[in-house]
Coordinates of C-alpha atoms in Angstrom, one line a residue:
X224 CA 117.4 68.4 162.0
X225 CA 118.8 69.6 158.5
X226 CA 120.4 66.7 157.7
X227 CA 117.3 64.3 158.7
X228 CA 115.4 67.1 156.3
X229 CA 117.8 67.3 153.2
X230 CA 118.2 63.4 153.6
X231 CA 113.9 62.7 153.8
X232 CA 114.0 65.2 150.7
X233 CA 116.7 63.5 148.5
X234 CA 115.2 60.2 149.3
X235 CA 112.1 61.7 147.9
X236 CA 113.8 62.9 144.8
X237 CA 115.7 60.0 143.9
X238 CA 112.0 58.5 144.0
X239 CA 110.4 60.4 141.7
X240 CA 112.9 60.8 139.8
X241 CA 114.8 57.7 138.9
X242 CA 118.0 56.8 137.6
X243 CA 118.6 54.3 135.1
X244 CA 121.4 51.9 133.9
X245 CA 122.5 51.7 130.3
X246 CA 124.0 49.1 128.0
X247 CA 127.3 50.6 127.1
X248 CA 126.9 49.8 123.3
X249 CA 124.1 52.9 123.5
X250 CA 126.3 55.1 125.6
X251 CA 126.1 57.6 122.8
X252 CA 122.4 58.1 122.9
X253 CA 122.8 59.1 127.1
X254 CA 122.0 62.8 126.1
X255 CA 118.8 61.6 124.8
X256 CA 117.7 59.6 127.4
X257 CA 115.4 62.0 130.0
X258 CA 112.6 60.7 132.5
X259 CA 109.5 62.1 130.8
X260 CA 106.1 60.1 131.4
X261 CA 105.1 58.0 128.5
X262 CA 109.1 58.1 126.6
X263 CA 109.9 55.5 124.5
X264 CA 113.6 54.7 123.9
X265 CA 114.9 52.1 121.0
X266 CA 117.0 49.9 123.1
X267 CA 117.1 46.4 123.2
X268 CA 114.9 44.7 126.6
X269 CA 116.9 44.9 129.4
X270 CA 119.4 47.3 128.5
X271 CA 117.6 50.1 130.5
X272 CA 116.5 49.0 133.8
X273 CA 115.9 51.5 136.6
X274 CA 118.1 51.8 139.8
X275 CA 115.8 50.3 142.3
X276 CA 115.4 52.6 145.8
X277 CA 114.8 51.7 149.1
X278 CA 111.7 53.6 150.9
X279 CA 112.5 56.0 153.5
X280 CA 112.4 54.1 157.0
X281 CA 109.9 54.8 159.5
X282 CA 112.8 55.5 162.5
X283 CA 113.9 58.1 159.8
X284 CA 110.5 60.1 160.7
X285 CA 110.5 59.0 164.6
X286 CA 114.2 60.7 164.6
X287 CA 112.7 64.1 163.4
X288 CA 109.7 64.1 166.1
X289 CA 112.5 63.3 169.1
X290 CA 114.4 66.0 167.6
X291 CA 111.5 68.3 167.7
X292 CA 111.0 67.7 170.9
X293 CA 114.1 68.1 172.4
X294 CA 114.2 72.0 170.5
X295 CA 111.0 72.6 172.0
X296 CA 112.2 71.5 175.7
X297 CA 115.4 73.7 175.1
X298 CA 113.5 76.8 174.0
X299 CA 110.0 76.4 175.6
X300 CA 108.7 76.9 172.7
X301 CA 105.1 74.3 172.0
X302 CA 102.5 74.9 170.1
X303 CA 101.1 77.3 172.6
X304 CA 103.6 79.7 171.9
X305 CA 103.3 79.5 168.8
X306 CA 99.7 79.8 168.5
X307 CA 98.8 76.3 167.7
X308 CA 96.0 74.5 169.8
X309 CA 96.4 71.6 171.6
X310 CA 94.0 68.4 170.6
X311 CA 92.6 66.7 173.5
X312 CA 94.1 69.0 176.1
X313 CA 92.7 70.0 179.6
X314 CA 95.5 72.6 180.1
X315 CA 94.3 75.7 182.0
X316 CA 94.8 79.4 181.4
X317 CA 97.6 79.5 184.4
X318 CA 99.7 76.8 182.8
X319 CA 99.6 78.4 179.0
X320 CA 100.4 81.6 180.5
X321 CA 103.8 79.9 182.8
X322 CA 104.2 78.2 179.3
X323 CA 104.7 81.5 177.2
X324 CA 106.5 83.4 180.5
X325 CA 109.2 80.7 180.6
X326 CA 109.7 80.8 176.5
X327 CA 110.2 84.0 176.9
X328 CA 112.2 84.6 179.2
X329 CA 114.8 81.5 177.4
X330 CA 114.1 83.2 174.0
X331 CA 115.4 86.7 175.8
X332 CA 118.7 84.9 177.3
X333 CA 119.2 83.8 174.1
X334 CA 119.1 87.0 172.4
X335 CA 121.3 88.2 175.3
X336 CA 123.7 85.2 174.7
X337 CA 123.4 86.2 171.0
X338 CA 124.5 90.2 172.3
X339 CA 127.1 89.9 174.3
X340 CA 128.7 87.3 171.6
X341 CA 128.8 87.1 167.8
X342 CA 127.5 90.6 167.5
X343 CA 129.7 91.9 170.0
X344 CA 132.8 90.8 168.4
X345 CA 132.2 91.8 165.1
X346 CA 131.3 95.5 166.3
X347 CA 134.4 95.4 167.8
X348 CA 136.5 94.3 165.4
X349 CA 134.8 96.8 163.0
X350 CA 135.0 99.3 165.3
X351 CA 139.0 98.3 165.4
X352 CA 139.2 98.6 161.4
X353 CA 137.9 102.1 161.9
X354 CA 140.4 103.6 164.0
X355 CA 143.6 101.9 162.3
X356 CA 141.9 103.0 158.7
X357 CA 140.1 106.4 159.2
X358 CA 143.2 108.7 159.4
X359 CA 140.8 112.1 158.7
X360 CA 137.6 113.6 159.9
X361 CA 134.5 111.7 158.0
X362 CA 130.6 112.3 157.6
X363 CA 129.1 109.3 159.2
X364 CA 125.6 108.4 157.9
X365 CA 123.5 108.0 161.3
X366 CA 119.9 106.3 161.8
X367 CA 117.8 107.8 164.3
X368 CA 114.0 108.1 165.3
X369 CA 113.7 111.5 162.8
X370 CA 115.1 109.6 159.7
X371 CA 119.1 109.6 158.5
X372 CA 121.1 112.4 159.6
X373 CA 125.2 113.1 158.6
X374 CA 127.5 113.7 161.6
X375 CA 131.3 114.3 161.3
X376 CA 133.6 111.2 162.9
X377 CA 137.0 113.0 163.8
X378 CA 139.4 109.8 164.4
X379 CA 141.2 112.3 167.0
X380 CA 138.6 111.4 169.8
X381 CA 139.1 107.8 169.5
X382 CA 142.4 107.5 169.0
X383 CA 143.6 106.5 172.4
X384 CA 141.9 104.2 175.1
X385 CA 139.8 101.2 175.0
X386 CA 136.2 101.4 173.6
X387 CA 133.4 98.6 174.0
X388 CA 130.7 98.6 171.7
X389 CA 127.2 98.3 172.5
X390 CA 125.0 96.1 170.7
X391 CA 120.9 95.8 171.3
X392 CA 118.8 93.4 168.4
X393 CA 115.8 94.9 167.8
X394 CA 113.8 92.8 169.7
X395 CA 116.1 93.9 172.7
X396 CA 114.7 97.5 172.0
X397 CA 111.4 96.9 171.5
X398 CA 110.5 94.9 174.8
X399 CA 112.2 97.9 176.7
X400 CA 110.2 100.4 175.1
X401 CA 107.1 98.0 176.1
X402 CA 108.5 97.8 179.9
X403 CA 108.7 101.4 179.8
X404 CA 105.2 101.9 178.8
X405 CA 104.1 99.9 180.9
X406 CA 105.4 101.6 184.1
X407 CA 104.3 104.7 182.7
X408 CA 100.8 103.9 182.8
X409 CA 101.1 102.4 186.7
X410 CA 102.7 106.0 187.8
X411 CA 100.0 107.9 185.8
X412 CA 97.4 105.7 187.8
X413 CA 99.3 106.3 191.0
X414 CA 100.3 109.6 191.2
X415 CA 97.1 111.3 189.5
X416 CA 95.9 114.4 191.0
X417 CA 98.3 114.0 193.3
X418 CA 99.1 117.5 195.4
X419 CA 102.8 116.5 195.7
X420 CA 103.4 115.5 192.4
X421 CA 104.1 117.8 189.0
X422 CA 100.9 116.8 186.8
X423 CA 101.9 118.6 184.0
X424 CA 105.7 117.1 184.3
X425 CA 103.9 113.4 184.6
X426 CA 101.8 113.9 181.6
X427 CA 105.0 114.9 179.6
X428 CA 106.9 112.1 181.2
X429 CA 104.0 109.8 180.3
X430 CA 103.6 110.5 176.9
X431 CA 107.3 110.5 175.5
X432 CA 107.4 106.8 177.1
X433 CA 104.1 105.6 175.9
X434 CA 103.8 106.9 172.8
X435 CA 107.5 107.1 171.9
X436 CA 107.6 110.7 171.4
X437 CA 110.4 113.1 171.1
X438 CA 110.3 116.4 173.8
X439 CA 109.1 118.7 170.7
X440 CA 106.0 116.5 170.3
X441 CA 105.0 116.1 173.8
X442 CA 105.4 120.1 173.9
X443 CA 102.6 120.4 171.0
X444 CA 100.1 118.0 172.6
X445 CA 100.5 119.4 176.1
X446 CA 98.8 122.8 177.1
X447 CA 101.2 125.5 178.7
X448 CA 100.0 126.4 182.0
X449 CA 98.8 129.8 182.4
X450 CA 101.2 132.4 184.9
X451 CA 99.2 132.6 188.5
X452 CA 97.3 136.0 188.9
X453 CA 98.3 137.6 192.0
X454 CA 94.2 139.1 194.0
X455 CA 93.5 142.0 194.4
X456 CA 92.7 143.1 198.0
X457 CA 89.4 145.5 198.1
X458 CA 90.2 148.0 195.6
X459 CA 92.5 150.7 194.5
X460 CA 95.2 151.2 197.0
X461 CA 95.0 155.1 197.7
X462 CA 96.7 157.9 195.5
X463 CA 97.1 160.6 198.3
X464 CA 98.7 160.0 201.8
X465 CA 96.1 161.7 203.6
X466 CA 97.3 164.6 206.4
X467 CA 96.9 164.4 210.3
X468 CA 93.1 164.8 210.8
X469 CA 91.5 163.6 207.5
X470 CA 90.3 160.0 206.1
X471 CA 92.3 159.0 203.0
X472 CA 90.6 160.2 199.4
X473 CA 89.7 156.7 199.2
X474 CA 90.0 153.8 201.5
X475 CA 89.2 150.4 200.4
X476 CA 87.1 148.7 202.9
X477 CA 86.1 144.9 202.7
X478 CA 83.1 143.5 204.1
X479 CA 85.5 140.8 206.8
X480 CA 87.7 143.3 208.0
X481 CA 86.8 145.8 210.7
X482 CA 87.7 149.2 210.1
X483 CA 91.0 150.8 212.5
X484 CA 90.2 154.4 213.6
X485 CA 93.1 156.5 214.6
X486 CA 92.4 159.1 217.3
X487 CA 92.9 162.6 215.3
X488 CA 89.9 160.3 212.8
X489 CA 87.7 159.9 215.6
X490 CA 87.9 163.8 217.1
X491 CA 86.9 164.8 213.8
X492 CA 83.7 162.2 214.2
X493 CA 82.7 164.0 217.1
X494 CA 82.5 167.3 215.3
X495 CA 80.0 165.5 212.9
X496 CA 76.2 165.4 213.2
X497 CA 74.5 162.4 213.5
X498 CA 72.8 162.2 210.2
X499 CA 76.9 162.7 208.7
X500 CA 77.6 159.9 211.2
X501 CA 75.1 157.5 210.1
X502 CA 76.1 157.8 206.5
X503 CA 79.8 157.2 207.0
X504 CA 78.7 154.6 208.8
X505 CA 76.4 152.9 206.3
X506 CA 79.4 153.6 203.6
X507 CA 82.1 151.6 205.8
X508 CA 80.1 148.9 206.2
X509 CA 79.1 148.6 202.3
X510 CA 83.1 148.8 202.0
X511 CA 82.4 151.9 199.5
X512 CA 85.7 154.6 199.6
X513 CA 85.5 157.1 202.0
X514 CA 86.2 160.5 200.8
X515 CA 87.6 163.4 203.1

């Protein structure tokens, strides 16, 4: 396809801008001679004449359509994908979306191809050069999500073993970011509310994927829960242990509990009269402390 190109654009060229023959008894006014519009040149007739050119051929243009075509049949890649409508077309929405799938899918084996090869080998090599060259401990300049940072490279660690490199395109990293996203969102949606599952974990874990955000920033958008309260039963819990024969100073009494009675408790009812007994009754049930 570049050579039918540079060929259709030197044929162009050669057409605008012709080249000329010249009586050899004027050879040393060449310098002088240029193709400007509207020049006129002293010569005798005849003794500048124009090379004549032949126009490009038609198959010259028919050979760049079939190889269009065959680079859009190897890499799926029509005017669809591209984002170029189709004149007189009755394709559906089903077959432009199978269209774009399939190129890119094609276009990600490629950039896998493209990986695992070129890439791959010159990391390796350069990774190679390192260790037989780098004899003492070295910052390294490293790029990472919070900007460059300076780490040491000590040439000990690496000196025996085999090492592969790993190579991702940006592209590569990108779509994986998306994918993680993606599934993100579907747990969020599934799991929500969910008894069984850590909300406040899932938040977290949905945020740094979705947003692509480091553990500090999650930390500042999320809200810390608060420590449970243990209840408190009644009331106070009583200050004195009370002796054989008395109540305690004060006994919390709730409303759904019945009150236990011991038996040295209820002799000492018995000695009370029954406007006494119809007051500690009245307290007991309001759940107010009963005093001695």
């Amino acid at each position: 396809m570049n050579d039918v190109t540079n060929q259709n654009i030197d044929s162009v060229t050669f057409t605008l801008n012709q080249m000329y023959t010249l009586d050899p008894k004027y050879a040393d006014q060449i310098s002088e001679i240029e193709n400007i519009p509207g020049a006129v040149y002293p010569f005798e007739a005849g003794t500048l004449q124009p090379i004549a050119q032949r126009p490009v051929p038609p198959e010259a243009f028919n050979e760049r359509m079939n190889i269009k075509n065959e680079i859009r049949e190897t890499t799926a890649s029509n005017e669809v994908v591209k984002g170029v409508g189709q004149q007189n077309s009755n394709t559906t929405a089903t077959e432009i979306q199978a269209q774009i799938a399939g190129a890119g899918q094609r276009i990600n084996m490629k950039v896998t191809q493209v990986e695992n090869g070129y890439f791959f080998r010159m990391a390796h090599i350069v990774f190679e050069m390192i260790r037989l060259y780098v004899t003492e401990p070295t910052m390294v300049r490293i790029l990472g999500r919070d900007g460059a940072r300076w780490e040491e490279f000590d040439p000990s660690q690496f000196k025996d073993g085999d090492y592969e490199p790993r190579v991702q395109l940006d592209v590569t990293v990108k779509n994986d970011q998306q994918r993680q996203a993606a599934n993100a969102k579907e747990m969020l949606a599934a799991f929500l509310n969910d008894p069984d599952i850590n909300q406040q974990e899932l938040k977290k874990l949905v945020l740094a994927r979705s947003f692509d955000l480091d553990p500090d920033e999650v930390g500042l958008l999320v809200t810390p829960v608060a420590p449970p309260v243990a209840p408190q039963m009644g009331g106070a819990m009583p200050t004195s242990v009370p002796t054989q024969g008395q109540l305690p100073a004060e006994m919390p009494m709730s409303q759904n509990t019945e009150p236990t009675v011991t038996p040295a408790e209820m002799a000492q009812m018995e000695q009370m009269t029954p406007e006494e007994l119809a007051q500690l009754q009245a307290m007991m049930q309001q759940g107010a402390p009963v005093a001695a």
